[in-house]
Coordinates of C-alpha atoms in Angstrom, one line a residue:
Chain W
X1 CA 32.3 -7.4 -13.5
X2 CA 32.7 -10.2 -16.1
X3 CA 36.5 -10.1 -15.4
X4 CA 35.9 -10.2 -11.6
X5 CA 33.6 -13.2 -12.1
X6 CA 36.3 -14.9 -14.1
X7 CA 38.9 -14.3 -11.5
X8 CA 36.6 -15.7 -8.7
X9 CA 35.9 -18.8 -10.8
X10 CA 39.7 -19.2 -11.2
X11 CA 39.9 -19.3 -7.4
X12 CA 41.7 -16.0 -6.9
X13 CA 41.4 -15.1 -3.3
X14 CA 41.6 -11.3 -3.8
X15 CA 38.8 -11.5 -6.4
X16 CA 36.6 -13.5 -4.0
X17 CA 37.3 -11.0 -1.2
X18 CA 36.4 -8.1 -3.4
X19 CA 33.2 -9.9 -4.6
X20 CA 32.1 -10.3 -1.0
X21 CA 32.9 -6.6 -0.3
X22 CA 30.5 -5.7 -3.2
X23 CA 27.9 -8.0 -1.6
X24 CA 28.4 -6.3 1.8
X25 CA 27.8 -2.9 0.4
X26 CA 25.1 -4.0 -2.1
X27 CA 26.9 -2.6 -5.1
X28 CA 24.7 -1.7 -8.1
X29 CA 26.5 -4.1 -10.5
X30 CA 26.1 -7.0 -8.1
X31 CA 23.4 -8.8 -10.0
X32 CA 25.5 -9.3 -13.1
X33 CA 28.4 -10.6 -11.1
X34 CA 26.2 -13.0 -9.1
X35 CA 24.4 -14.1 -12.3
X36 CA 27.8 -14.9 -13.9
X37 CA 28.9 -17.0 -10.9
X38 CA 25.6 -18.7 -10.3
X39 CA 26.0 -21.7 -12.7
X40 CA 29.1 -22.7 -10.7
X41 CA 27.4 -22.7 -7.3
X42 CA 25.3 -25.0 -5.3
X43 CA 28.0 -27.7 -5.0
X44 CA 29.3 -27.2 -1.5
X45 CA 28.1 -28.7 1.7
X46 CA 26.9 -25.5 3.5
X47 CA 27.0 -25.8 7.3
X48 CA 25.6 -23.1 9.7
X49 CA 27.2 -22.9 13.1
X50 CA 24.7 -21.2 15.4
X51 CA 24.1 -20.7 19.1
X52 CA 24.3 -18.0 21.8
X53 CA 27.2 -15.6 22.0
X54 CA 30.1 -17.1 24.0
X55 CA 29.2 -20.7 23.2
X56 CA 32.4 -21.2 21.3
X57 CA 31.0 -21.1 17.7
X58 CA 34.2 -19.7 16.2
X59 CA 36.4 -22.2 17.9
X60 CA 34.2 -25.1 16.7
X61 CA 34.1 -23.6 13.2
X62 CA 37.9 -23.3 13.1
X63 CA 38.4 -26.9 14.3
X64 CA 35.8 -28.2 11.8
X65 CA 37.5 -26.2 9.0
X66 CA 40.8 -27.8 9.8
X67 CA 39.3 -31.3 10.0
X68 CA 37.6 -30.9 6.6
X69 CA 40.9 -29.7 5.1
X70 CA 42.6 -32.8 6.5
X71 CA 39.9 -34.8 4.7
X72 CA 41.0 -33.2 1.5
X73 CA 38.2 -30.6 1.1
X74 CA 38.6 -27.0 0.2
X75 CA 36.9 -25.0 2.9
X76 CA 35.4 -21.5 3.2
X77 CA 34.4 -19.9 6.5
X78 CA 32.0 -17.0 6.6
X79 CA 31.4 -15.3 9.9
X80 CA 28.2 -13.3 9.8
X81 CA 29.1 -11.2 12.8
X82 CA 31.6 -8.4 13.1
X83 CA 32.3 -9.4 16.7
X84 CA 33.6 -12.9 15.6
X85 CA 37.3 -13.7 16.2
X86 CA 37.4 -14.2 12.4
X87 CA 36.8 -10.4 12.1
X88 CA 39.7 -9.7 14.5
X89 CA 37.4 -8.6 17.2
X90 CA 38.3 -11.2 19.9
X91 CA 40.8 -12.4 22.4
X92 CA 44.4 -12.6 21.3
X93 CA 44.6 -16.4 21.7
X94 CA 41.6 -17.0 19.6
X95 CA 42.9 -14.6 17.0
X96 CA 46.2 -16.3 16.7
X97 CA 44.5 -19.7 16.2
X98 CA 42.3 -18.1 13.5
X99 CA 45.3 -16.6 11.7
X100 CA 47.0 -20.0 11.7
X101 CA 44.0 -21.4 10.1
X102 CA 43.8 -18.5 7.6
X103 CA 47.3 -19.2 6.4
X104 CA 46.3 -22.6 5.2
X105 CA 45.9 -22.3 1.4
X106 CA 42.9 -24.6 1.5
X107 CA 40.9 -22.3 3.7
X108 CA 39.3 -19.0 2.8
X109 CA 38.0 -17.0 5.7
X110 CA 35.8 -13.9 5.5
X111 CA 33.7 -12.1 8.0
X112 CA 30.7 -9.9 7.1
X113 CA 29.0 -7.2 9.2
X114 CA 25.3 -7.4 9.4
X115 CA 24.6 -3.8 10.3
X116 CA 22.5 -1.7 7.9
X117 CA 21.1 -4.8 6.3
X118 CA 17.7 -5.3 8.0
X119 CA 16.3 -8.5 6.7
X120 CA 19.2 -8.7 4.3
X121 CA 21.7 -10.7 6.3
X122 CA 20.4 -14.0 5.0
X123 CA 20.5 -12.7 1.5
X124 CA 24.1 -11.3 1.8
X125 CA 25.3 -14.5 3.5
X126 CA 23.7 -16.6 0.8
X127 CA 25.5 -14.6 -1.9
X128 CA 28.8 -14.7 -0.1
X129 CA 28.5 -18.5 0.2
X130 CA 28.0 -18.7 -3.5
X131 CA 31.2 -16.7 -4.1
X132 CA 33.0 -19.3 -2.0
X133 CA 31.4 -22.1 -4.0
X134 CA 32.3 -20.4 -7.3
X135 CA 35.9 -20.2 -6.2
X136 CA 35.9 -23.9 -5.6
X137 CA 35.2 -24.5 -2.0
X138 CA 33.6 -27.9 -1.2
X139 CA 32.5 -27.1 2.3
X140 CA 31.3 -23.7 3.6
X141 CA 30.9 -23.0 7.3
X142 CA 28.7 -20.1 8.2
X143 CA 29.1 -18.8 11.7
X144 CA 26.1 -16.7 12.8
X145 CA 26.0 -13.9 15.3
X146 CA 23.9 -15.9 17.8
X147 CA 21.2 -13.4 18.3
X148 CA 17.8 -14.7 17.4
X149 CA 15.9 -14.2 14.2
X150 CA 19.0 -13.6 12.1
X151 CA 20.3 -17.0 13.0
X152 CA 17.0 -18.7 12.1
X153 CA 17.1 -16.8 8.8
X154 CA 20.7 -17.8 8.0
X155 CA 19.9 -21.4 9.0
X156 CA 17.4 -21.5 6.1
X157 CA 20.2 -20.7 3.7
X158 CA 22.4 -23.6 4.7
X159 CA 22.2 -27.4 4.3
X160 CA 23.0 -28.4 7.9
X161 CA 22.7 -26.5 11.2
X162 CA 25.0 -27.1 14.2
X163 CA 23.5 -25.5 17.3
X164 CA 26.2 -24.8 19.8
X165 CA 25.3 -24.7 23.4
X166 CA 27.2 -24.6 26.7
X167 CA 26.3 -26.0 30.1
X168 CA 25.4 -22.4 31.1
X169 CA 22.7 -22.3 28.4
X170 CA 20.3 -24.4 30.5
X171 CA 17.9 -21.5 30.9
X172 CA 18.1 -20.6 27.2
X173 CA 17.3 -24.1 26.1
X174 CA 13.6 -23.6 26.8
X175 CA 13.6 -20.5 24.6
X176 CA 15.7 -22.1 22.0
X177 CA 13.4 -25.1 21.8
X178 CA 10.9 -22.9 20.1
X179 CA 13.2 -21.5 17.5
X180 CA 16.7 -22.4 16.5
X181 CA 16.6 -25.8 18.2
X182 CA 13.8 -26.7 15.8
X183 CA 16.1 -26.3 12.9
X184 CA 19.3 -27.9 14.4
X185 CA 20.5 -31.1 12.7
X186 CA 23.4 -31.5 15.2
X187 CA 23.5 -30.0 18.7
X188 CA 27.1 -29.5 20.0
X189 CA 27.2 -29.2 23.8
X190 CA 30.5 -27.3 23.9
X191 CA 32.7 -26.7 27.0
X192 CA 31.3 -30.1 28.1
X193 CA 34.0 -30.4 30.8
X194 CA 32.1 -27.7 32.9
X195 CA 29.7 -28.4 35.7
X196 CA 26.2 -29.1 34.6
X197 CA 27.1 -30.5 31.3
X198 CA 26.0 -34.1 32.1
X199 CA 22.6 -32.9 33.3
X200 CA 21.9 -30.7 30.4
X201 CA 23.1 -33.4 28.0
X202 CA 20.6 -35.8 29.4
X203 CA 17.8 -33.2 29.1
X204 CA 18.7 -32.4 25.5
X205 CA 19.0 -36.0 24.5
X206 CA 15.5 -36.6 25.9
X207 CA 14.0 -33.6 24.1
X208 CA 15.7 -34.6 20.8
X209 CA 14.6 -38.2 21.2
X210 CA 11.0 -37.2 22.0
X211 CA 10.9 -35.1 18.8
X212 CA 12.1 -38.1 16.9
X213 CA 13.1 -38.3 13.3
X214 CA 12.3 -35.7 10.7
X215 CA 12.6 -37.1 7.2
X216 CA 14.7 -40.0 8.5
X217 CA 17.2 -38.0 10.6
X218 CA 17.1 -37.6 14.4
X219 CA 19.1 -34.6 15.5
X220 CA 22.3 -35.8 17.1
X221 CA 23.8 -34.5 20.3
X222 CA 27.6 -34.3 20.6
X223 CA 29.5 -33.3 23.7
X224 CA 32.6 -31.2 22.7
X225 CA 35.4 -29.3 24.4
X226 CA 36.6 -26.9 21.8
X227 CA 39.7 -25.9 23.7
X228 CA 41.3 -29.4 23.8
X229 CA 39.6 -30.9 20.7
X230 CA 37.5 -33.4 22.7
X231 CA 34.5 -34.6 20.8
X232 CA 35.4 -32.8 17.6
X233 CA 35.9 -35.9 15.7
X234 CA 32.4 -37.0 16.7
X235 CA 31.0 -33.7 15.6
X236 CA 32.8 -33.9 12.3
X237 CA 31.6 -37.5 11.8
X238 CA 28.0 -36.4 12.6
X239 CA 28.2 -33.8 9.9
X240 CA 29.6 -36.3 7.4
X241 CA 26.8 -38.6 8.3
X242 CA 24.2 -35.9 7.8
X243 CA 25.8 -35.1 4.4
X244 CA 25.5 -38.7 3.4
X245 CA 21.9 -38.6 4.6
X246 CA 21.1 -35.6 2.5
X247 CA 22.6 -37.2 -0.6
X248 CA 20.5 -40.3 -0.2
X249 CA 17.1 -40.3 -2.0
X250 CA 15.9 -36.9 -3.3
X251 CA 16.6 -35.1 -0.1
X252 CA 19.3 -32.7 -1.4
X253 CA 17.2 -31.8 -4.4
X254 CA 14.1 -31.2 -2.2
X255 CA 16.2 -29.0 0.1
X256 CA 17.8 -27.0 -2.8
X257 CA 14.3 -26.5 -4.3
X258 CA 13.0 -25.2 -0.9
X259 CA 16.0 -22.9 -0.6
X260 CA 15.4 -21.4 -4.1
X261 CA 11.7 -21.0 -3.4
X262 CA 12.5 -19.1 -0.2
X263 CA 15.1 -17.0 -1.9
X264 CA 12.8 -16.0 -4.7
X265 CA 10.1 -15.0 -2.2
X266 CA 12.6 -13.0 -0.2
X267 CA 14.0 -11.2 -3.2
X268 CA 10.5 -10.3 -4.5
X269 CA 9.5 -9.1 -1.0
X270 CA 12.6 -7.0 -0.5
X271 CA 12.4 -5.4 -4.0
X272 CA 8.8 -4.4 -3.3
X273 CA 9.7 -3.1 0.2
X274 CA 12.4 -1.0 -1.4
X275 CA 9.9 0.4 -3.9
X276 CA 7.4 1.1 -1.1
X277 CA 10.1 3.1 0.8
X278 CA 11.0 5.0 -2.3
X279 CA 7.3 5.8 -3.2
X280 CA 6.5 6.9 0.4
X281 CA 9.7 8.8 0.9
X282 CA 8.9 12.0 2.8
X283 CA 9.6 14.3 -0.1
X284 CA 7.6 12.5 -2.8
X285 CA 4.7 11.9 -0.5
X286 CA 4.7 15.6 0.5
X287 CA 4.6 16.6 -3.1
X288 CA 1.8 14.2 -3.9
X289 CA -0.3 15.4 -0.9
X290 CA 0.3 19.0 -2.0
X291 CA -0.9 18.3 -5.5
X292 CA -4.1 16.6 -4.3
X293 CA -4.7 19.4 -1.8
X294 CA -4.3 22.0 -4.6
X295 CA -6.9 20.2 -6.7
X296 CA -4.2 19.3 -9.3
X297 CA -4.6 15.6 -8.8
X298 CA -6.9 13.1 -7.1
X299 CA -5.7 10.5 -4.6
X300 CA -6.3 7.7 -7.1
X301 CA -4.0 9.1 -9.8
X302 CA -1.5 10.4 -7.2
X303 CA -1.0 7.0 -5.7
X304 CA -0.4 5.5 -9.2
X305 CA 2.1 8.4 -9.9
X306 CA 3.9 7.7 -6.7
X307 CA 4.4 4.1 -7.8
X308 CA 5.4 4.9 -11.3
X309 CA 7.8 7.7 -10.6
X310 CA 9.9 5.8 -8.1
Chain G
X1 CA -18.5 5.3 -16.2
X2 CA -18.5 9.0 -17.2
X3 CA -22.3 8.7 -17.5
X4 CA -22.6 7.0 -14.1
X5 CA -20.4 9.8 -12.6
X6 CA -22.7 12.4 -14.1
X7 CA -25.8 10.7 -12.7
X8 CA -24.2 10.5 -9.2
X9 CA -23.3 14.2 -9.4
X10 CA -26.9 14.9 -10.4
X11 CA -27.9 13.3 -7.1
X12 CA -29.6 10.2 -8.6
X13 CA -30.1 7.6 -5.9
X14 CA -29.9 4.6 -8.1
X15 CA -26.6 5.8 -9.7
X16 CA -25.1 6.4 -6.2
X17 CA -26.2 2.9 -5.1
X18 CA -24.7 1.4 -8.2
X19 CA -21.4 3.3 -7.6
X20 CA -21.2 2.0 -4.1
X21 CA -21.8 -1.6 -5.4
X22 CA -18.9 -1.1 -7.8
X23 CA -16.8 0.0 -4.8
X24 CA -17.8 -3.0 -2.8
X25 CA -16.8 -5.4 -5.5
X26 CA -13.7 -3.4 -6.5
X27 CA -14.7 -3.1 -10.1
X28 CA -11.9 -2.6 -12.6
X29 CA -13.2 0.7 -13.9
X30 CA -13.6 2.1 -10.4
X31 CA -10.6 4.5 -10.6
X32 CA -12.0 6.5 -13.5
X33 CA -15.4 6.8 -11.8
X34 CA -13.8 7.9 -8.5
X35 CA -11.5 10.3 -10.3
X36 CA -14.4 11.9 -12.0
X37 CA -16.3 12.3 -8.7
X38 CA -13.3 13.4 -6.7
X39 CA -13.4 17.2 -7.4
X40 CA -17.0 17.3 -6.0
X41 CA -16.1 15.6 -2.7
X42 CA -14.6 16.6 0.6
X43 CA -17.4 19.0 1.5
X44 CA -19.4 16.9 3.9
X45 CA -19.1 16.7 7.7
X46 CA -18.1 13.0 8.1
X47 CA -19.0 11.4 11.3
X48 CA -18.0 8.0 12.4
X49 CA -20.2 6.2 14.9
X50 CA -18.2 3.5 16.6
X51 CA -18.4 1.3 19.7
X52 CA -18.9 -2.3 20.7
X53 CA -21.7 -4.4 19.2
X54 CA -25.1 -3.9 20.9
X55 CA -24.3 -0.4 22.1
X56 CA -27.0 1.1 19.9
X57 CA -24.9 2.6 17.2
X58 CA -27.6 2.2 14.5
X59 CA -30.2 3.8 16.7
X60 CA -28.0 6.8 17.5
X61 CA -27.0 7.1 13.8
X62 CA -30.7 7.0 12.8
X63 CA -31.7 9.6 15.4
X64 CA -28.7 11.9 14.4
X65 CA -29.6 11.5 10.7
X66 CA -33.1 12.6 11.5
X67 CA -31.9 15.6 13.5
X68 CA -29.5 16.7 10.8
X69 CA -32.3 16.5 8.2
X70 CA -34.5 18.7 10.5
X71 CA -31.6 21.2 10.5
X72 CA -31.9 21.4 6.7
X73 CA -29.0 19.1 5.8
X74 CA -28.8 16.4 3.2
X75 CA -27.7 13.3 5.0
X76 CA -26.0 10.0 4.0
X77 CA -25.7 7.0 6.3
X78 CA -23.1 4.3 5.5
X79 CA -23.2 1.1 7.7
X80 CA -19.9 -0.7 7.3
X81 CA -21.3 -3.9 8.8
X82 CA -23.5 -6.4 7.2
X83 CA -25.1 -7.1 10.6
X84 CA -26.3 -3.6 11.0
X85 CA -30.1 -3.0 11.1
X86 CA -29.4 -0.7 8.1
X87 CA -28.6 -3.9 6.2
X88 CA -31.8 -5.6 7.2
X89 CA -30.1 -7.9 9.6
X90 CA -31.7 -6.8 12.9
X91 CA -34.8 -6.8 15.0
X92 CA -38.1 -5.9 13.4
X93 CA -38.6 -2.8 15.5
X94 CA -35.2 -1.4 14.5
X95 CA -35.8 -2.3 10.9
X96 CA -39.1 -0.5 10.8
X97 CA -37.5 2.6 12.2
X98 CA -34.7 2.5 9.7
X99 CA -37.2 2.1 6.9
X100 CA -39.1 5.2 8.0
X101 CA -35.8 7.1 7.9
X102 CA -34.9 5.6 4.6
X103 CA -38.2 6.9 3.0
X104 CA -37.1 10.5 3.8
X105 CA -35.9 12.0 0.5
X106 CA -33.2 13.9 2.3
X107 CA -31.5 10.7 3.6
X108 CA -29.5 8.1 1.6
X109 CA -28.8 4.9 3.5
X110 CA -26.4 2.3 2.3
X111 CA -24.7 -0.6 4.0
X112 CA -21.5 -2.3 3.0
X113 CA -20.1 -5.7 3.8
X114 CA -16.6 -5.8 4.9
X115 CA -15.8 -9.4 4.1
X116 CA -13.1 -10.2 1.7
X117 CA -11.6 -6.8 2.0
X118 CA -8.7 -7.3 4.4
X119 CA -7.3 -3.9 5.1
X120 CA -9.6 -2.5 2.5
X121 CA -12.6 -1.6 4.7
X122 CA -11.4 1.8 5.3
X123 CA -10.6 2.4 1.7
X124 CA -14.0 1.2 0.5
X125 CA -15.8 3.2 3.2
X126 CA -13.8 6.3 2.2
X127 CA -14.8 5.9 -1.4
X128 CA -18.4 5.3 -0.5
X129 CA -18.4 8.5 1.6
X130 CA -17.1 10.3 -1.5
X131 CA -20.0 9.0 -3.6
X132 CA -22.4 10.4 -0.9
X133 CA -20.6 13.7 -1.0
X134 CA -20.6 13.8 -4.8
X135 CA -24.4 13.2 -4.8
X136 CA -24.7 16.3 -2.6
X137 CA -24.9 15.1 1.0
X138 CA -23.8 17.6 3.6
X139 CA -23.4 15.2 6.5
X140 CA -22.3 11.5 6.2
X141 CA -22.6 9.2 9.2
X142 CA -20.5 6.1 9.0
X143 CA -21.6 3.3 11.4
X144 CA -18.7 0.8 12.0
X145 CA -19.0 -2.8 12.9
X146 CA -17.6 -2.3 16.4
X147 CA -14.9 -4.9 16.2
X148 CA -11.4 -3.5 16.9
X149 CA -8.9 -2.5 14.3
X150 CA -11.4 -1.9 11.5
X151 CA -13.1 0.7 13.7
X152 CA -9.8 2.5 14.4
X153 CA -9.1 2.4 10.6
X154 CA -12.5 3.8 9.7
X155 CA -12.1 6.5 12.3
X156 CA -9.1 7.8 10.5
X157 CA -11.2 8.4 7.4
X158 CA -13.8 10.6 9.1
X159 CA -13.8 14.1 10.6
X160 CA -15.4 13.3 13.9
X161 CA -15.7 10.1 15.9
X162 CA -18.6 9.3 18.3
X163 CA -17.7 6.4 20.6
X164 CA -20.9 4.7 21.7
X165 CA -20.7 2.9 25.1
X166 CA -23.4 1.4 27.4
X167 CA -23.3 0.9 31.2
X168 CA -22.3 -2.8 30.6
X169 CA -19.2 -1.6 28.8
X170 CA -17.4 -0.9 32.1
X171 CA -14.9 -3.7 31.6
X172 CA -14.3 -2.8 28.0
X173 CA -13.5 0.7 28.8
X174 CA -10.0 -0.2 30.0
X175 CA -9.4 -1.9 26.7
X176 CA -11.0 0.9 24.7
X177 CA -8.8 3.5 26.4
X178 CA -5.8 2.3 24.5
X179 CA -7.5 2.3 21.1
X180 CA -10.8 3.7 19.9
X181 CA -11.2 5.9 23.0
X182 CA -8.0 7.8 22.0
X183 CA -9.7 8.9 18.8
X184 CA -13.1 9.7 20.1
X185 CA -14.2 13.3 19.9
X186 CA -17.6 12.7 21.6
X187 CA -18.4 9.7 23.8
X188 CA -22.1 8.8 23.9
X189 CA -23.0 6.8 27.0
X190 CA -26.1 5.2 25.6
X191 CA -28.8 3.3 27.4
X192 CA -28.0 5.7 30.2
X193 CA -31.2 4.8 32.1
X194 CA -29.7 1.4 33.0
X195 CA -28.0 0.6 36.3
X196 CA -24.3 1.5 36.5
X197 CA -24.7 4.4 34.1
X198 CA -23.9 7.1 36.7
X199 CA -20.8 5.3 38.0
X200 CA -19.4 4.7 34.5
X201 CA -20.2 8.3 33.4
X202 CA -18.2 9.6 36.4
X203 CA -15.3 7.4 35.5
X204 CA -15.3 8.4 31.9
X205 CA -15.6 12.0 32.7
X206 CA -12.6 11.8 34.9
X207 CA -10.5 9.9 32.2
X208 CA -11.5 12.4 29.5
X209 CA -10.8 15.3 31.8
X210 CA -7.4 13.9 32.8
X211 CA -6.4 13.6 29.2
X212 CA -7.4 17.2 28.7
X213 CA -7.6 19.1 25.4
X214 CA -6.1 18.0 22.1
X215 CA -5.7 20.9 19.7
X216 CA -8.3 22.9 21.7
X217 CA -11.0 20.3 22.1
X218 CA -11.7 18.2 25.1
X219 CA -13.7 15.0 24.3
X220 CA -17.2 15.5 25.5
X221 CA -19.3 12.9 27.3
X222 CA -23.1 12.8 26.6
X223 CA -25.5 10.5 28.3
X224 CA -28.2 9.2 25.9
X225 CA -31.1 6.9 25.8
X226 CA -31.6 6.0 22.1
X227 CA -34.9 4.4 22.6
X228 CA -36.7 7.5 23.9
X229 CA -34.5 10.2 22.4
X230 CA -33.1 11.4 25.7
X231 CA -29.8 13.2 25.4
X232 CA -29.9 13.1 21.6
X233 CA -30.2 16.9 21.3
X234 CA -27.1 17.2 23.4
X235 CA -25.3 14.7 21.3
X236 CA -26.3 16.6 18.1
X237 CA -25.2 19.9 19.7
X238 CA -21.8 18.4 20.6
X239 CA -21.3 17.4 17.1
X240 CA -22.3 20.8 15.7
X241 CA -19.9 22.3 18.3
X242 CA -17.1 20.0 17.1
X243 CA -17.8 20.9 13.5
X244 CA -17.5 24.6 14.3
X245 CA -14.3 23.9 16.2
X246 CA -12.9 22.1 13.1
X247 CA -13.8 25.0 10.9
X248 CA -12.0 27.5 13.1
X249 CA -8.3 28.2 12.4
X250 CA -6.6 25.8 9.9
X251 CA -7.9 22.7 11.7
X252 CA -10.0 21.3 8.9
X253 CA -7.3 21.9 6.3
X254 CA -4.8 20.1 8.6
X255 CA -7.2 17.2 9.1
X256 CA -7.9 16.9 5.3
X257 CA -4.2 16.9 4.6
X258 CA -3.6 14.2 7.2
X259 CA -6.4 12.1 5.7
X260 CA -5.0 12.5 2.1
X261 CA -1.5 11.5 3.3
X262 CA -2.8 8.5 5.0
X263 CA -4.9 7.5 2.0
X264 CA -1.9 7.8 -0.4
X265 CA 0.2 5.7 2.0
X266 CA -2.5 3.0 2.2
X267 CA -3.1 3.0 -1.6
X268 CA 0.6 2.6 -2.3
X269 CA 0.9 -0.1 0.3
X270 CA -2.1 -2.0 -1.0
X271 CA -1.0 -1.8 -4.6
X272 CA 2.4 -3.2 -3.7
X273 CA 0.8 -5.9 -1.5
X274 CA -1.4 -7.0 -4.5
X275 CA 1.7 -7.1 -6.7
X276 CA 3.5 -9.2 -4.2
X277 CA 0.6 -11.6 -4.0
X278 CA 0.5 -11.8 -7.8
X279 CA 4.3 -12.3 -8.1
X280 CA 4.3 -15.0 -5.4
X281 CA 1.2 -16.8 -6.5
X282 CA 1.7 -20.5 -6.3
X283 CA 1.8 -21.1 -10.0
X284 CA 4.2 -18.4 -11.1
X285 CA 6.6 -19.1 -8.1
X286 CA 6.5 -22.8 -9.0
X287 CA 7.4 -22.0 -12.6
X288 CA 10.3 -19.7 -11.5
X289 CA 11.7 -22.3 -9.1
X290 CA 11.5 -25.0 -11.8
X291 CA 13.4 -22.7 -14.3
X292 CA 16.1 -22.1 -11.7
X293 CA 16.4 -25.7 -10.8
X294 CA 16.7 -26.7 -14.4
X295 CA 19.6 -24.2 -14.9
X296 CA 17.6 -22.1 -17.3
X297 CA 17.6 -19.1 -15.0
X298 CA 19.3 -17.8 -11.9
X299 CA 17.5 -16.6 -8.8
X300 CA 18.5 -12.9 -9.5
X301 CA 16.9 -12.8 -12.9
X302 CA 14.0 -15.1 -11.8
X303 CA 13.0 -12.6 -9.1
X304 CA 13.1 -9.7 -11.5
X305 CA 11.0 -11.7 -14.0
X306 CA 8.4 -12.5 -11.3
X307 CA 8.1 -8.8 -10.6
X308 CA 7.9 -7.8 -14.3
X309 CA 5.6 -10.4 -15.5
X310 CA 2.8 -9.9 -13.0

């Protein structure tokens, strides 16, 4: 593990890929690897790209990655969704574009399934982002699956959230207002050349303006057309502006502290939930009940025993 | 504690009252006391008296207690509600009747507040019932507060549930059907001399009949008038019949096993919830976050430390 950590820190792509695989399958030796990497993390600008399926999140993530590379940054892309084009699960055209991007030496792309990790997507994504930071990436883009709570969770692990909408999202906006929209720093109205875009843009602008500034930043709306690159420069500039905003005053420090606090909470909760599942596993519970019923134990000791033995 | 246990087992009223006080305030030495009592518990017929406030639960509990005493049984009454007449919080007439009952040497009455015991009412009631069993009670009546989930929880700790309704409960019955009514073994339609009683009785009978038998018992409906004793003999006889039903076949053993299983689950869950609260207490979490932010620790070790230190 020490060796793997060293290779990740040296920027070896295969080592980073292997580290993320270990995170995906929650390898037993993960903690020592992540502890070794940790001091070299926390330096990247972490951007979450969220929004409903079909809004063009992957395309925007790809374009942004390219633009950040042009600006001289080393970029990592993490797709937290097995159906993302980054995972090879999409249309041929998309896939070719992604492969072009992937062949750029400044870009590291990795996708990550979120099955079998109830409540752990955020944790796994956070650790994968750290691997990318440890290998030297300056910007990490996290594309979420676009399906509710997971997106909100992932958004709490990143520094900036781009909410991607399309003109067809009109009906969803009402729903989104309550959740994801609350945590968006930039809203990208993608496929903005389609009918209905201008109306929705007006509505969104009104909503965002009515909400006003939070800690000195009013969520920006940018109209984009991912397929021809329109508005992408404005999206990129908005993110750079938000990055500068974060770096002014103590904002970044406060954000990092909040992220750490949240992570510690989640880790403690998950560890105890795992212990609960172990203690209350069918077999051990059956044995404990049997012992109490046979008069060999009382419920008070039996409960303690269940907690100690597992 | 050993001494207190001995005095409870000898049937000393003051010792039993003290034991229940310790349960109420979750004394640190509780586990050893309860462990010592446990082998002498599990013998009583535990009856829960539930239903909305104002339905006359205390009156019915009092009458039933008297009737069980007449039948030669030692009776305990536990009111899990500080507003119960058993706690002195009621009308003078009620209170006088309760005091008469309390002066009967065969009856032990105790009330128990449920404030500050989130999720722990059932656990505290279960332990208090055991104290009553350990002091030699053959029948223990548990009067609940009549307010939703707590009642359902308490019902899971007893052997029989009497749901008390009044003609005015008509509207509530629809709601009750989903919850408490599902776990009622006998329904007492109290204040049955009031208008609307016959209509509601018909409706209830239909509902109960439509539901049919569960494990060989169809929930019985009894019309009572607590204030003049009408129908109380029928209520008493229904409970005796249910007691005989439980004792036939393996029913009581199955029920006790289910109760123990539930209790072990709850104890494990509560212990872990307490650990979580301790680990995530403001102060310790603040300290851990500060250590991570200062680079003295990483989130992986910090979370482990939070769990170990508390």
